[in-house]
mmCIF file of C-alpha atoms in Angstrom:
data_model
loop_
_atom_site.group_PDB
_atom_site.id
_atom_site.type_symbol
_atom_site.label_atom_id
_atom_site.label_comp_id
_atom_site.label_asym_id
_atom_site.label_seq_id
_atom_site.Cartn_x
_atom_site.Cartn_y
_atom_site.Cartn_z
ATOM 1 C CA UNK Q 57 34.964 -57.727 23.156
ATOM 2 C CA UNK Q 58 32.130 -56.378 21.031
ATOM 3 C CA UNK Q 59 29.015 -56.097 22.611
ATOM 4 C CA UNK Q 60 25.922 -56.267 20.187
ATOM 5 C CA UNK Q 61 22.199 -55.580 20.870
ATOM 6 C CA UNK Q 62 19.904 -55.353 18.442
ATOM 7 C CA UNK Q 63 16.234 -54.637 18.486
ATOM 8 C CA UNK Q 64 13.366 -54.261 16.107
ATOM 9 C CA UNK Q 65 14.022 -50.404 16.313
ATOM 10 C CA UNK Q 66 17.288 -49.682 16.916
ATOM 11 C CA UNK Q 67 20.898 -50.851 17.383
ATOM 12 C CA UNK Q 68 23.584 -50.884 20.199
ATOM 13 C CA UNK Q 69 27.161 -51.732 19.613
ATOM 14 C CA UNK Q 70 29.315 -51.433 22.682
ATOM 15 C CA UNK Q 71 33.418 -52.194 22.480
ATOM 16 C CA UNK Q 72 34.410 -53.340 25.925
ATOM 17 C CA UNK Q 73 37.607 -54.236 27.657
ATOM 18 C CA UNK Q 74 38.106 -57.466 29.947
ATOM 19 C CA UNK Q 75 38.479 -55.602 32.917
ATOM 20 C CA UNK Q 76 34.856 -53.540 32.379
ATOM 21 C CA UNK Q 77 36.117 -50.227 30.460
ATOM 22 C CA UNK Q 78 33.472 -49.198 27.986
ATOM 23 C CA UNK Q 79 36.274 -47.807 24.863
ATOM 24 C CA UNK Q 80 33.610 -46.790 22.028
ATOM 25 C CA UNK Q 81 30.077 -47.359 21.367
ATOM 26 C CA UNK Q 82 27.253 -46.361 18.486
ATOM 27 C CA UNK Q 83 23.789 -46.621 17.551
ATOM 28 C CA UNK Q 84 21.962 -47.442 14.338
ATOM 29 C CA UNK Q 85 18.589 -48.829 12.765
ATOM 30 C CA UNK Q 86 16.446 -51.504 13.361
ATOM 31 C CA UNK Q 87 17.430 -55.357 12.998
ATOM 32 C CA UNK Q 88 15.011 -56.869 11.103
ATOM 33 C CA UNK Q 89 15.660 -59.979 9.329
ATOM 34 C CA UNK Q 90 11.823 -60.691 8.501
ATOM 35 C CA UNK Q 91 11.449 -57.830 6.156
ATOM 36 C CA UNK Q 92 15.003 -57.176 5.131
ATOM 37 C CA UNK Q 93 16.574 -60.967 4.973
ATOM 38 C CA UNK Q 94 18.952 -62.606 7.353
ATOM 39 C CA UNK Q 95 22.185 -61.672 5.206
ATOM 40 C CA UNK Q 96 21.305 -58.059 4.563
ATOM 41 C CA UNK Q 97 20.055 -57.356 8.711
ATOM 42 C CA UNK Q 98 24.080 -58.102 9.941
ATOM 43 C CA UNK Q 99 25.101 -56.266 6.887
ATOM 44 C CA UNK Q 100 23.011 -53.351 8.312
ATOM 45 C CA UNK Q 101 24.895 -53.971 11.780
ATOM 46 C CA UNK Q 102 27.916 -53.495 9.996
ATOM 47 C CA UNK Q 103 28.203 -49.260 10.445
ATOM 48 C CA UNK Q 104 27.397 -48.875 13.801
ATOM 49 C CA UNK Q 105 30.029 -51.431 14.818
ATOM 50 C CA UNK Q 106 32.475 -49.946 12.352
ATOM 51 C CA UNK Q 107 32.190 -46.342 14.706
ATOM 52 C CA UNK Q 108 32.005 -48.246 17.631
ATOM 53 C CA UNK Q 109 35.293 -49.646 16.614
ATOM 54 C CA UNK Q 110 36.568 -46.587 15.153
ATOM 55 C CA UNK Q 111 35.446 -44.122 18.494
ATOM 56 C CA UNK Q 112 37.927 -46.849 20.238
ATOM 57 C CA UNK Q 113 40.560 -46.814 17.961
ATOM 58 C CA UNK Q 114 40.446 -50.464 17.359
ATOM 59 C CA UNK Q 115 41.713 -52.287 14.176
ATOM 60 C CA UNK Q 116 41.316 -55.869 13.699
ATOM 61 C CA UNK Q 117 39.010 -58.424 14.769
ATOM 62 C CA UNK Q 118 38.159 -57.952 18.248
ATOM 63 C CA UNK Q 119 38.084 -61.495 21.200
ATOM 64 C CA UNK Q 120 34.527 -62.383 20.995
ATOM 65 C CA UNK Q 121 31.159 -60.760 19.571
ATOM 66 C CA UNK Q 122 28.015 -61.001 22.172
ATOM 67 C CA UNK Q 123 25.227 -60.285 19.996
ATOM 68 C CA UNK Q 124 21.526 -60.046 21.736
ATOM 69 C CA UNK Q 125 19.679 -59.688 18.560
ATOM 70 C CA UNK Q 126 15.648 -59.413 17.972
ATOM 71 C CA UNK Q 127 14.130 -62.502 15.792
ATOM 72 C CA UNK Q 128 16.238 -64.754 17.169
ATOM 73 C CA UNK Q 129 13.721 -66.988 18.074
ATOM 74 C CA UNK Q 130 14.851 -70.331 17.202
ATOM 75 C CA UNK Q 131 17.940 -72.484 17.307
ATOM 76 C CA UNK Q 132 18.463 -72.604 13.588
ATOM 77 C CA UNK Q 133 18.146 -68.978 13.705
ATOM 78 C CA UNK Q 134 20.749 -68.189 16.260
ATOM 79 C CA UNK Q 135 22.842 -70.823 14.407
ATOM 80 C CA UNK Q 136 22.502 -68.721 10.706
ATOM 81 C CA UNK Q 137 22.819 -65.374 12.517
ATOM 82 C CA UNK Q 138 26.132 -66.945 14.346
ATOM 83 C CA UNK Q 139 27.614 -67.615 10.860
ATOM 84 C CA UNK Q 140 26.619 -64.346 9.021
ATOM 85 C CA UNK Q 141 28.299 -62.431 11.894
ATOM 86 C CA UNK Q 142 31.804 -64.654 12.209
ATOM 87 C CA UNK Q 143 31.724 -64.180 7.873
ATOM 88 C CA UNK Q 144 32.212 -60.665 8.958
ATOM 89 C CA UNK Q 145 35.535 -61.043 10.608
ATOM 90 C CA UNK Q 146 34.450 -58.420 13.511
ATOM 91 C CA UNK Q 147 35.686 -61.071 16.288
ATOM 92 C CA UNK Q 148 37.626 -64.797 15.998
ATOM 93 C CA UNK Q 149 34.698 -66.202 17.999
ATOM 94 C CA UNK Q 150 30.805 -65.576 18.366
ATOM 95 C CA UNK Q 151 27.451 -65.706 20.484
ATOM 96 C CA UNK Q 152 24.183 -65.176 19.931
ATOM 97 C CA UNK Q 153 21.584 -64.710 21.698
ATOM 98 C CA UNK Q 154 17.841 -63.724 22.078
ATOM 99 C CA UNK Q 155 17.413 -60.044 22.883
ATOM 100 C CA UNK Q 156 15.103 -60.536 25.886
ATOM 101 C CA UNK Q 157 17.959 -62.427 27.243
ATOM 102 C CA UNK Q 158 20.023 -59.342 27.864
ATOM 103 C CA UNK Q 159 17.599 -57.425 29.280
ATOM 104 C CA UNK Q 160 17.398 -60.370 32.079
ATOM 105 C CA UNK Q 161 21.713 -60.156 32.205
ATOM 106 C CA UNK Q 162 21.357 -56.587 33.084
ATOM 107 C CA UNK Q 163 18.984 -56.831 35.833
ATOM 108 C CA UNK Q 164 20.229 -60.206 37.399
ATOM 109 C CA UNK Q 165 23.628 -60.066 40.031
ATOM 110 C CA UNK Q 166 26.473 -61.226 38.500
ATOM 111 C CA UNK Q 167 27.671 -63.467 41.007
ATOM 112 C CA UNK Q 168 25.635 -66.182 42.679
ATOM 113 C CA UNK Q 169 22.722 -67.979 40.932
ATOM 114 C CA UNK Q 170 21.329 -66.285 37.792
ATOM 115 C CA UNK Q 171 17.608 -67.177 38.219
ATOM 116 C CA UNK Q 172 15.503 -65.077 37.137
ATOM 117 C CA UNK Q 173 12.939 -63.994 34.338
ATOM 118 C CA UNK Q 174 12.765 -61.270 31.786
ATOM 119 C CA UNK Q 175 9.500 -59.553 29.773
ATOM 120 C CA UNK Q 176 10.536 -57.243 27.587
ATOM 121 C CA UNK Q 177 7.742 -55.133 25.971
ATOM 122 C CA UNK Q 178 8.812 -52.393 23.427
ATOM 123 C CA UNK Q 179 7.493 -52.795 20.416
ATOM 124 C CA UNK Q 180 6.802 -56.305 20.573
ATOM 125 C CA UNK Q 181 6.724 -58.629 23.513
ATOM 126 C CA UNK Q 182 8.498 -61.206 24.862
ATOM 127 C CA UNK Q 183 9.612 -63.663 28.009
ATOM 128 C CA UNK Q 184 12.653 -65.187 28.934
ATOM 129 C CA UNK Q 185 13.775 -67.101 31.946
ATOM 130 C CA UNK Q 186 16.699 -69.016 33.380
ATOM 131 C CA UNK Q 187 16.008 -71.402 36.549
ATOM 132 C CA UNK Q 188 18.327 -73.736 38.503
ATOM 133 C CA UNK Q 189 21.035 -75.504 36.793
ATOM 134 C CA UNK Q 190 20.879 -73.166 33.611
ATOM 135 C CA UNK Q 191 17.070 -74.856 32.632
ATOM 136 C CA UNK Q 192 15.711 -72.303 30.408
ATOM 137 C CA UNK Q 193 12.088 -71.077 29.524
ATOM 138 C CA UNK Q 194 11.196 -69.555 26.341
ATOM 139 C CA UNK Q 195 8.504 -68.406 23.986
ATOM 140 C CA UNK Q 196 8.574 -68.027 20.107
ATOM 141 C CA UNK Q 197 7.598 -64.827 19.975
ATOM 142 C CA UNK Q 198 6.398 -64.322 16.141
ATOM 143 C CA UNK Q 199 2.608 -62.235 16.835
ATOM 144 C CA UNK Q 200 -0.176 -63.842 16.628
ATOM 145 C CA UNK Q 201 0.726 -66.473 14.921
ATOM 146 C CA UNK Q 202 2.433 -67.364 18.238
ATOM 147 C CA UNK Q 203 -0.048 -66.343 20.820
ATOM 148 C CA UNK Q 204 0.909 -63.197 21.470
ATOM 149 C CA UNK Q 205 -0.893 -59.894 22.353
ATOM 150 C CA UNK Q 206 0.841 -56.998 22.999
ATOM 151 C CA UNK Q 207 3.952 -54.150 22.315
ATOM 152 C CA UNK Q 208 4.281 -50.992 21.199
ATOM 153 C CA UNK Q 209 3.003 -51.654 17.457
ATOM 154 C CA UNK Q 210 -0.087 -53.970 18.791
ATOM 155 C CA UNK Q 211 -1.318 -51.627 21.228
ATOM 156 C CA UNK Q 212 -1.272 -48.729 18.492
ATOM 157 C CA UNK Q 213 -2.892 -50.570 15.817
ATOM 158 C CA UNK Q 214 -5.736 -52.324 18.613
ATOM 159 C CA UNK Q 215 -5.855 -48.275 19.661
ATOM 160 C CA UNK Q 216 -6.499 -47.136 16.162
ATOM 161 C CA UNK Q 217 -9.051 -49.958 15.774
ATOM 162 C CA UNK Q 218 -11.215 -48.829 18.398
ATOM 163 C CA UNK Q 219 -10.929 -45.600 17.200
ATOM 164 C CA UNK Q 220 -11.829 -46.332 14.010
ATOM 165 C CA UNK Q 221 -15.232 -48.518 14.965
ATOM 166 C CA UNK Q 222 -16.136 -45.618 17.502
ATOM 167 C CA UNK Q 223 -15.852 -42.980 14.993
ATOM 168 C CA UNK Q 224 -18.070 -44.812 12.419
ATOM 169 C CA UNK Q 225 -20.822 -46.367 14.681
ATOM 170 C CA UNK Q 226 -19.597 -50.199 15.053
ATOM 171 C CA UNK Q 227 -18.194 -49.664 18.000
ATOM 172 C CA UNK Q 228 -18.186 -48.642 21.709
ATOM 173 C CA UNK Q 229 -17.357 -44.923 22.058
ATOM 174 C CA UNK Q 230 -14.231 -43.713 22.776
ATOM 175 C CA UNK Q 231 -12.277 -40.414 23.142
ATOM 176 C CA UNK Q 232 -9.574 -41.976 21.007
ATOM 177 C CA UNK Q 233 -11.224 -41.498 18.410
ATOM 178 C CA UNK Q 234 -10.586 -37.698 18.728
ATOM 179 C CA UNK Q 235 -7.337 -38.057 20.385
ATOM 180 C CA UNK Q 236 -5.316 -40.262 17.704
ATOM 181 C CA UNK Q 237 -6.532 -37.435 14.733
ATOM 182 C CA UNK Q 238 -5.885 -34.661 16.583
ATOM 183 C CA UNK Q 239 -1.963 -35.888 17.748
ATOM 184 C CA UNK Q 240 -1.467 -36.103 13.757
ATOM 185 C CA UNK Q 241 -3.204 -32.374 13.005
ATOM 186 C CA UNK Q 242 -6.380 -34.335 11.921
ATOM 187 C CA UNK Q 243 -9.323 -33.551 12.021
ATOM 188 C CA UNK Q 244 -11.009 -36.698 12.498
ATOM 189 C CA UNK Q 245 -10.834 -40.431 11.920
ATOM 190 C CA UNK Q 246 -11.923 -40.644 8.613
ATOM 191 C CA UNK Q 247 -8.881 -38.200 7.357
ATOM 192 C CA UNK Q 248 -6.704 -39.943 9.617
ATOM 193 C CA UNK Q 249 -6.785 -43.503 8.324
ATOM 194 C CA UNK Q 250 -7.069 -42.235 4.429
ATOM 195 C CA UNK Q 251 -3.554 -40.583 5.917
ATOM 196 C CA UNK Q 252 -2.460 -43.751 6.637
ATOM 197 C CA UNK Q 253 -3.527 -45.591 3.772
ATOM 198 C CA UNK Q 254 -2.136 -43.725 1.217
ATOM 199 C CA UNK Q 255 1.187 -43.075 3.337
ATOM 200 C CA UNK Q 256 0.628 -39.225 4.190
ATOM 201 C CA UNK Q 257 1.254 -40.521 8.120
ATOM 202 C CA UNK Q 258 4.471 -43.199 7.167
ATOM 203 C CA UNK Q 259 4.366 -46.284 9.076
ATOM 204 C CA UNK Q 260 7.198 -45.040 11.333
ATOM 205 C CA UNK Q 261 4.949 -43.198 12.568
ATOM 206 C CA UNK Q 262 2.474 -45.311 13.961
ATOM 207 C CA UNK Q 263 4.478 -46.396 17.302
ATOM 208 C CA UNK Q 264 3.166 -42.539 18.413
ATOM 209 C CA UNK Q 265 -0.186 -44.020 19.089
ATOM 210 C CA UNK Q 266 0.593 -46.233 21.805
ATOM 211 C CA UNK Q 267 1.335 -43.164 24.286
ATOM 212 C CA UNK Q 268 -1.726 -41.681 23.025
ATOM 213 C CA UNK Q 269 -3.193 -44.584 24.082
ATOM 214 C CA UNK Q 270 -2.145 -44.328 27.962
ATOM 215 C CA UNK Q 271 -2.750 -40.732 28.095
ATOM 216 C CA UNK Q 272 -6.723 -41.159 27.366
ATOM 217 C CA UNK Q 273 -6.177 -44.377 29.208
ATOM 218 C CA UNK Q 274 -4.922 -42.009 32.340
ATOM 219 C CA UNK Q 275 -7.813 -39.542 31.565
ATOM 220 C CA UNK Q 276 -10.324 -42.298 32.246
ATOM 221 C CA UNK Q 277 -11.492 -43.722 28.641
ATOM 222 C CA UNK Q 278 -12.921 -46.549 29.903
ATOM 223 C CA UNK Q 279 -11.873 -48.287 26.029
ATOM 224 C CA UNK Q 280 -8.392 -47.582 26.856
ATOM 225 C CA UNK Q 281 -8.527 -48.599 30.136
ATOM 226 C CA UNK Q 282 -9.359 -51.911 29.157
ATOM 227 C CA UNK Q 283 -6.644 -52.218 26.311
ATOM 228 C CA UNK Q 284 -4.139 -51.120 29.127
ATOM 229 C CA UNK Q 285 -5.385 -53.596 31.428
ATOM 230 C CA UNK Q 286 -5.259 -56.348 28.930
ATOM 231 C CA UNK Q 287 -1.544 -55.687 28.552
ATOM 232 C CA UNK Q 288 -0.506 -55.570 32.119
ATOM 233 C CA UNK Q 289 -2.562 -59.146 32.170
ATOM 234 C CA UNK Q 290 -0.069 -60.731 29.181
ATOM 235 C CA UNK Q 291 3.140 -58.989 30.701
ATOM 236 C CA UNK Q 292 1.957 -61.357 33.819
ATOM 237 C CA UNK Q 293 0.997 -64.259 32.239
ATOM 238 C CA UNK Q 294 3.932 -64.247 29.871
ATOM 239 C CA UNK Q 295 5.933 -63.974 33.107
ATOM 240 C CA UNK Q 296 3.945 -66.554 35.495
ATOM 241 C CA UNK Q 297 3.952 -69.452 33.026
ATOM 242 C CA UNK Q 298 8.272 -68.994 32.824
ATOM 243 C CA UNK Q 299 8.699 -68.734 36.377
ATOM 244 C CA UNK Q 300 5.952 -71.774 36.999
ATOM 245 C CA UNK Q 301 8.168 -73.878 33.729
ATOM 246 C CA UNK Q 302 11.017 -72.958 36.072
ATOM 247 C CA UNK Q 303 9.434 -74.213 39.159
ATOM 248 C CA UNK Q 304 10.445 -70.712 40.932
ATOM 249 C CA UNK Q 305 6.929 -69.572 41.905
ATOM 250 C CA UNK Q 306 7.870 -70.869 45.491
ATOM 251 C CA UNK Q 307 11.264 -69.149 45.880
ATOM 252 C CA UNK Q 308 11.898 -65.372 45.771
ATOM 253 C CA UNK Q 309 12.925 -64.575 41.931
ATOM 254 C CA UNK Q 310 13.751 -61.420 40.286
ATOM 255 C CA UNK Q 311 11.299 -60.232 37.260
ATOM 256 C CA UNK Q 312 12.596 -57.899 35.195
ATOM 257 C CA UNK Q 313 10.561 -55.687 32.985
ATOM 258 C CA UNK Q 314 12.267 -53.572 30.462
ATOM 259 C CA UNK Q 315 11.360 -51.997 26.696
ATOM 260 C CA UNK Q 316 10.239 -48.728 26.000
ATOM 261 C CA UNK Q 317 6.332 -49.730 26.758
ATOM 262 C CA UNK Q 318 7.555 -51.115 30.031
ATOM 263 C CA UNK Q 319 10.513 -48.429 30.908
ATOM 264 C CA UNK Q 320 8.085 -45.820 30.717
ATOM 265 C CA UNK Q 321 6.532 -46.683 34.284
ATOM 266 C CA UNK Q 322 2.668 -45.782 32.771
ATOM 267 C CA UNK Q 323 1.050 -45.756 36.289
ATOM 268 C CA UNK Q 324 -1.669 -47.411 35.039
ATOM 269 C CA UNK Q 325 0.235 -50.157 33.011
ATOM 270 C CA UNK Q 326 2.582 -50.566 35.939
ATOM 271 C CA UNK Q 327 0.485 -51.021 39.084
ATOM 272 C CA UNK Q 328 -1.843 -53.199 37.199
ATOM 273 C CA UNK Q 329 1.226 -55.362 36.178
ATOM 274 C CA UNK Q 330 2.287 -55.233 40.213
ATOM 275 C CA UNK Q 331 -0.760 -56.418 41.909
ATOM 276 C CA UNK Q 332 -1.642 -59.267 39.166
ATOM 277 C CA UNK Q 333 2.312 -60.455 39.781
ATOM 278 C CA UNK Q 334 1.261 -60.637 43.985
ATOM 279 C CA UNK Q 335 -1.687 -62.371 43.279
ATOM 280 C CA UNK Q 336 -0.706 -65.254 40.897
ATOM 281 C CA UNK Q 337 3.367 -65.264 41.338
ATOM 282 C CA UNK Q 338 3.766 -63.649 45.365
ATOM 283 C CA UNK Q 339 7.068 -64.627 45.384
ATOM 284 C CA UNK Q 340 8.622 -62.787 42.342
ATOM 285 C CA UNK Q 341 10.458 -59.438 43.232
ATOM 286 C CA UNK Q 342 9.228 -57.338 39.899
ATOM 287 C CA UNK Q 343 11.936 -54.860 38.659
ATOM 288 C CA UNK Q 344 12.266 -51.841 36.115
ATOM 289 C CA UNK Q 345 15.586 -51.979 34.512
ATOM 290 C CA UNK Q 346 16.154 -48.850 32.298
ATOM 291 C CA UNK Q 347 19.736 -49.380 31.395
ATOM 292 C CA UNK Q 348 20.502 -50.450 27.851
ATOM 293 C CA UNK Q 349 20.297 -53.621 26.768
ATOM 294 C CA UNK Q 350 23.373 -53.688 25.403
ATOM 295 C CA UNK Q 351 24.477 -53.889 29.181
ATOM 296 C CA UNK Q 352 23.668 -57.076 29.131
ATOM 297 C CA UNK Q 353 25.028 -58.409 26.126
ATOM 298 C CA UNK Q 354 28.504 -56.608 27.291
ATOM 299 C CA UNK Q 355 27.670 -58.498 30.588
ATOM 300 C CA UNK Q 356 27.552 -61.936 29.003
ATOM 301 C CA UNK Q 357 30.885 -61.229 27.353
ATOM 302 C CA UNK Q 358 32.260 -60.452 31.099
ATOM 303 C CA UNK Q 359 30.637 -63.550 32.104
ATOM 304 C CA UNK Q 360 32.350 -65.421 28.928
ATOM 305 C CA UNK Q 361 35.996 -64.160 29.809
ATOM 306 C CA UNK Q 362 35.847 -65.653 33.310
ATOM 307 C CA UNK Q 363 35.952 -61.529 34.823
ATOM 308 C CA UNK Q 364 36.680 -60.854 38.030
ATOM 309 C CA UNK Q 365 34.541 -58.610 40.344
ATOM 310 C CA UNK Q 366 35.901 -54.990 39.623
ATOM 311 C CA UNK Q 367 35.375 -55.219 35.759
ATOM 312 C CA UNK Q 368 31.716 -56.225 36.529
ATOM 313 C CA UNK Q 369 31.667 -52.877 38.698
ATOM 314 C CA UNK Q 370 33.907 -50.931 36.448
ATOM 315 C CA UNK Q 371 30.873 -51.817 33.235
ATOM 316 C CA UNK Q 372 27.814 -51.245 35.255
ATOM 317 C CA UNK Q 373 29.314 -48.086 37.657
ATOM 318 C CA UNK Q 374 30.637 -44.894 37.919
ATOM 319 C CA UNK Q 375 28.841 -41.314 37.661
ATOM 320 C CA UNK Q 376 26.406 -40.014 35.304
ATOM 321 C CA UNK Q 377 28.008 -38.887 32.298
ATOM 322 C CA UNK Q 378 27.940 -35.237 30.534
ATOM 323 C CA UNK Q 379 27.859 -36.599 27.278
ATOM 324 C CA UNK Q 380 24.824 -38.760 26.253
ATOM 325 C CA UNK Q 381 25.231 -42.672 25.474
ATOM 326 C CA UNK Q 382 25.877 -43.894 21.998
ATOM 327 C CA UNK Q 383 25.145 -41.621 19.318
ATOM 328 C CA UNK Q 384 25.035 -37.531 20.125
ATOM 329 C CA UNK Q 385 21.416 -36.785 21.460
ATOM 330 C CA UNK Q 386 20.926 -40.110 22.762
ATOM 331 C CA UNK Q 387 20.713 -39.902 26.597
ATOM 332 C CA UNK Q 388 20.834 -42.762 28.729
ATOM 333 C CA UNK Q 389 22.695 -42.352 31.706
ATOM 334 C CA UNK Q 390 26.460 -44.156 31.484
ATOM 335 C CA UNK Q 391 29.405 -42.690 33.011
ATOM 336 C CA UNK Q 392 32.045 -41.041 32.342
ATOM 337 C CA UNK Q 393 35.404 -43.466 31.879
ATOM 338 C CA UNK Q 394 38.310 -42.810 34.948
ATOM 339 C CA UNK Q 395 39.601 -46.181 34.452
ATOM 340 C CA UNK Q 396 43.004 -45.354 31.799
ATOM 341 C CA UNK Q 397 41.512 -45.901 28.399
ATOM 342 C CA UNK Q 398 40.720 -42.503 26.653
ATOM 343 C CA UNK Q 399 37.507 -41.416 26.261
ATOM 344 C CA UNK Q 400 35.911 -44.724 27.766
ATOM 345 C CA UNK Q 401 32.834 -44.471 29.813
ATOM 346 C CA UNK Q 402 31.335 -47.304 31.921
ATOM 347 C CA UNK Q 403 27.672 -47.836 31.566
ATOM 348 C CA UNK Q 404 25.169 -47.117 34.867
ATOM 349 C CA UNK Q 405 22.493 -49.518 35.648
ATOM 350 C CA UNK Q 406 19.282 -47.960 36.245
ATOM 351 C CA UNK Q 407 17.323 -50.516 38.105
ATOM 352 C CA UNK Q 408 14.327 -49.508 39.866
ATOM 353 C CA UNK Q 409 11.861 -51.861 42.100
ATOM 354 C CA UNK Q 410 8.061 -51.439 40.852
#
C-alpha cells in the first residue's frame, strides 16, 4: 500500500506492507493545488512516489493509495483529487483524505474507539475531529477568508507587520523591528522590506520569521508576547469548538497537536495552549505527536486492510534508526527494518504529553 502525505511544504510517500514493514519511502515539494492547479499538484507527487517505489523495488500498481493531502478541504475536492491520483495508475483503488486527519491517525490507539481531535499548525492551521459513531467535525480552512488566524506564514507576516509600524512610528515599539533585519544581514526595516519587495529575500524565505518571532517573544517583547498568546488562544478555540460539535468536552479525549509551529514545543506557545485547554475543555488529554504524518496516512491503510495487531506494532515500533527518514539529511526518528523485507524500516511514534 502507498502511503501519501502531502503538505503545503513538503511531501511524504511511504510504501508499506500489510503486515506493517515500511519497504521504501521519499520526500519532495510542496502540494499546492491553489497556486499550481489540481492536475499539475499530483503530477508533482508523481517523483517522490516513483523512488519510494523504486527504493522498494516495486513495479506495478500497488493495493490501495492513502493520500492525506493539504487543500483538501471540501468533498468535491477530495472527490477531483481521488480521480487525478487513480488516472495515475499508482494503486487499483484510492483514498483521500484531509491532511490534519493523519496527524489525528498517528496520535489516536489503533484499537478501541478513535475519538479524538487534531490541530495541526505548521504553516497554516487547522482542526479535525472524529467523535462517537464516526461523527466528524471539520473546518474549511482557506485563511481569512475562512476565519482563520494563525501558522507559520501568518505569524511571520503579522511579525513583520509590527515590525514594520514600530520601525516607522505607527506603531507600538517592538524589538522585532531590529530582530527580523538583523536575522537577514539587514540593517534595518526599511532595507528589509525593499528586500522583500523586489525579491532580494525570496518568499521561501519568509517562514524564518516565525521563530524569530518566539525568540523575542521568549526575551520578553511584550508585542510578541501578545502575537504568541493570540495563537495559543486559536489552537484552543479551533480545538474546543470540535470537541464541544463532538459532544466530548465531558469525557476524557485525546488532543493532538502536531506541525512544525506546534512540534517545536515553544514554551511560551505551549504552556499557554495547556492551561487555556484546562480551563475551557478540562477533560481533553493534550498531546505532541512528532512522528510524520505520513504515519498516519500508512495507518489508515492498516486500518483499510482489516490488519491485525503486530503490523500496527511492526509500522509504529522498533529502534531508532542510523539512517535518517525519507530523503538523506532528513531526520526523523523511524527504525531500522528486522522484519524480512530488505532495507525496510518501521516508523517510531514520537508522542509526547504537553
Amino acid at each position: 500500500m502507498l502511503a501519501i502525505d502531502a503538505g503545503n511544504s513538503k511531501t511524504d510517500v511511504a510504501l508499506v506492507r500489510t503486515d506493517g514493514t515500511l519497504l521504501g519511502s521519499a520526500r519532495g515539494g510542496g502540494f499546492q493545488p491553489p497556486r499550481a492547479g489540481a492536475a499539475q499538484a499530483v503530477e508533482d507527487l508523481a517523483p517522490a512516489v516513483a523512488t519510494a517505489l523504486a527504493r522498494a523495488g516495486a513495479t506495478g500498481p500497488v493495493d490501495h493509495v492513502s493520500a492525506c493531502l493539504a487543500n483538501a478541504d471540501f468533498p468535491a475536492e477530495e472527490a477531483g483529487l481521488t480521480d487525478l491520483i487513480a488516472a495515475r495508475g499508482w494503486a487499483r483503488t484510492v483514498t483521500v483524505r484531509n491532511d490534519t486527519l493523519a496527524l489525528l491517525r498517528a496520535g489516536l490507539p489503533d484499537f478501541g474507539t478513535p475519538v479524538g481531535v487534531a490541530v495541526v499548525c505548521g504553516a497554516g492551521i487547522n482542526c479535525a475531529g472524529v467523535g462517537h459513531g464516526g461523527s466528524t467535525a471539520r473546518f474549511p480552512s482557506l485563511g481569512r477568508i475562512s476565519g482563520d488566524w494563525g501558522g507559520g506564514g501568518f505569524l511571520a507576516h503579522e511579525a513583520l507587520w509590527y515590525a514594520a509600524r514600530a520601525d516607522d512610528g505607527r506603531g507600538e515599539r517592538t524589538a522585532l523591528a531590529r530582530a527580523l533585519p538583523a536575522h537577514f544581514g539587514l540593517p534595518g526595516m526599511p532595507e528589509l522590506i525593499e528586500a522583500l519587495h523586489l525579491g532580494h529575500v525570496p518568499e521561501r524565505r519568509r517562514h524564518e520569521m516565525a521563530p524569530v518571532l518566539f525568540a523575542v517573544a521568549a526575551d520578553g517583547d511584550a508585542v510578541a508576547r501578545a502575537i504568541v498568546d493570540r495563537q495559543a488562544q486559536e489552537v484552543v478555540v479551533m480545538a474546543t469548538v470540535a470537541l464541544e460539535r463532538l459532544d466530548l468536552l465531558d469525557e476524557p479525549t485525546p488532543v493532538v497537536l502536531g506541525g512544525s509551529v506546534l512540534a517545536a514545543r515553544h514554551p511560551l506557545l505551549n504552556d499557554q495552549v495547556v492551561r487555556l485547554l484546562a480551563e475551557r475543555a478540562p477533560k481533553a488529554v493534550p498531546q505532541v505527536v512528532t512522528a510524520p504524518p505520513v504515519l498516519g496516512a500508512a495507518l489508515h491503510a492498516l486500518d483499510r486492510a482489516g490488519a491485525a495487531a503486530p503490523a500496527y506494532e511492526r509500522l509504529r515500533g522498533g529502534t531508532r534508526s542510523r539512517r535518517p527518514w525519507g530523503r538523506a539529511g532528513r531526520a526523523s526518528g523511524r527504525a531500522p527494518g528486522d522484519h524480512g523485507a530488505p532495507g525496510a524500516r518501521p516508523f517510531r511514534l514520537h508522542r509526547e504529553s504537553c
